[in-house]
Amino acid sequence: MFENYAEEARRIETEIIRHGIALGIDWDDDVAVRALAREALAYHPDGEKVSRGDTPTHRAKVELFGLAQLMLTVMAESAGEDIETHGGPVWKAFGRALWAESGLPG
């Protein structure tokens, strides 16, 4: 359970930005961000662990997918308490893409 949703959003967004830099993501490229969101939503690690033998790109992507899940969890929990949680421009771009790719009405 999160207590300070705005602070959690800020921290998560900072990590998303860092991972995006490592992956060369242009958060203003809607097509690329939607493709990334689609990949994140389809990813199922099945107990996969990130190891030292993985490439830096693979590790960054898997960690970014985990951040996407964390981001969605923070938004869902805060919404359950009637609190609207959102971050800055990267959070919003990725959030819009995740929502659009989820197929949920909205």
XYZ file of C-alpha atoms in Angstrom:
106
model
C 0.000 0.000 0.000
C 1.301 3.409 -0.933
C 0.847 6.417 1.304
C 2.060 9.407 -0.666
C 0.856 8.809 -4.201
C 2.308 12.012 -5.649
C 5.768 11.179 -4.288
C 5.535 7.589 -5.523
C 4.528 8.856 -8.972
C 7.519 11.200 -8.989
C 9.933 8.416 -8.019
C 8.512 5.966 -10.528
C 8.584 8.552 -13.301
C 12.232 9.351 -12.516
C 13.095 5.675 -12.933
C 11.016 5.411 -16.114
C 12.932 8.388 -17.521
C 16.280 6.797 -16.593
C 15.346 3.499 -18.218
C 13.973 5.333 -21.242
C 17.303 7.079 -21.704
C 19.109 3.734 -21.538
C 16.737 2.355 -24.172
C 16.769 5.461 -26.373
C 13.021 6.025 -26.031
C 11.577 9.232 -27.461
C 8.565 9.813 -25.237
C 7.159 12.258 -27.804
C 6.978 9.498 -30.448
C 3.454 8.199 -29.876
C 3.889 5.220 -32.204
C 7.066 4.053 -30.449
C 5.604 4.602 -26.978
C 2.476 2.638 -27.903
C 4.641 -0.195 -29.226
C 6.564 -0.190 -25.949
C 3.309 -0.181 -23.972
C 1.995 -3.091 -26.032
C 5.212 -5.007 -25.323
C 5.023 -4.161 -21.610
C 1.429 -5.366 -21.337
C 2.230 -8.595 -23.191
C 5.316 -9.355 -21.109
C 4.934 -12.223 -18.648
C 8.192 -13.104 -16.893
C 7.042 -16.501 -15.577
C 9.564 -16.326 -12.774
C 12.283 -14.870 -14.981
C 14.959 -13.109 -13.015
C 17.214 -10.411 -14.383
C 20.777 -11.655 -14.091
C 24.253 -10.272 -14.578
C 24.525 -12.239 -17.811
C 21.658 -10.315 -19.421
C 22.449 -7.458 -21.745
C 22.019 -3.962 -20.313
C 19.236 -3.367 -22.841
C 17.364 -6.499 -21.757
C 17.706 -5.580 -18.081
C 16.546 -2.013 -18.718
C 13.509 -3.215 -20.659
C 12.479 -5.811 -18.064
C 12.886 -3.251 -15.296
C 10.864 -0.724 -17.313
C 8.079 -3.284 -17.676
C 8.106 -3.709 -13.897
C 7.901 0.061 -13.490
C 4.911 0.105 -15.842
C 3.166 -2.414 -13.587
C 4.072 -0.377 -10.518
C 2.780 2.758 -12.214
C -0.570 1.101 -12.968
C -0.764 -0.193 -9.382
C -0.205 3.273 -7.924
C -2.897 4.733 -10.179
C -5.355 1.950 -9.323
C -4.765 2.184 -5.566
C -5.045 5.958 -5.525
C -8.209 5.819 -7.631
C -9.626 3.399 -5.061
C -9.192 6.182 -2.513
C -10.675 8.807 -4.859
C -7.254 10.353 -5.460
C -6.187 11.103 -9.014
C -2.485 10.354 -9.351
C -0.374 11.346 -12.295
C 3.144 12.458 -12.920
C 4.875 14.601 -15.471
C 5.061 14.353 -19.248
C 6.768 10.942 -19.435
C 4.316 9.439 -16.938
C 1.423 10.843 -18.954
C 2.799 9.674 -22.317
C 3.453 6.148 -21.062
C 0.188 6.054 -19.105
C -1.853 7.098 -22.162
C -0.111 4.457 -24.262
C -0.634 1.735 -21.646
C -4.299 2.662 -21.342
C -4.798 2.768 -25.125
C -3.074 -0.579 -25.595
C -4.953 -2.217 -22.724
C -8.165 -2.092 -24.737
C -10.080 -0.819 -21.739
C -12.718 1.835 -22.340
C -11.731 5.236 -21.253
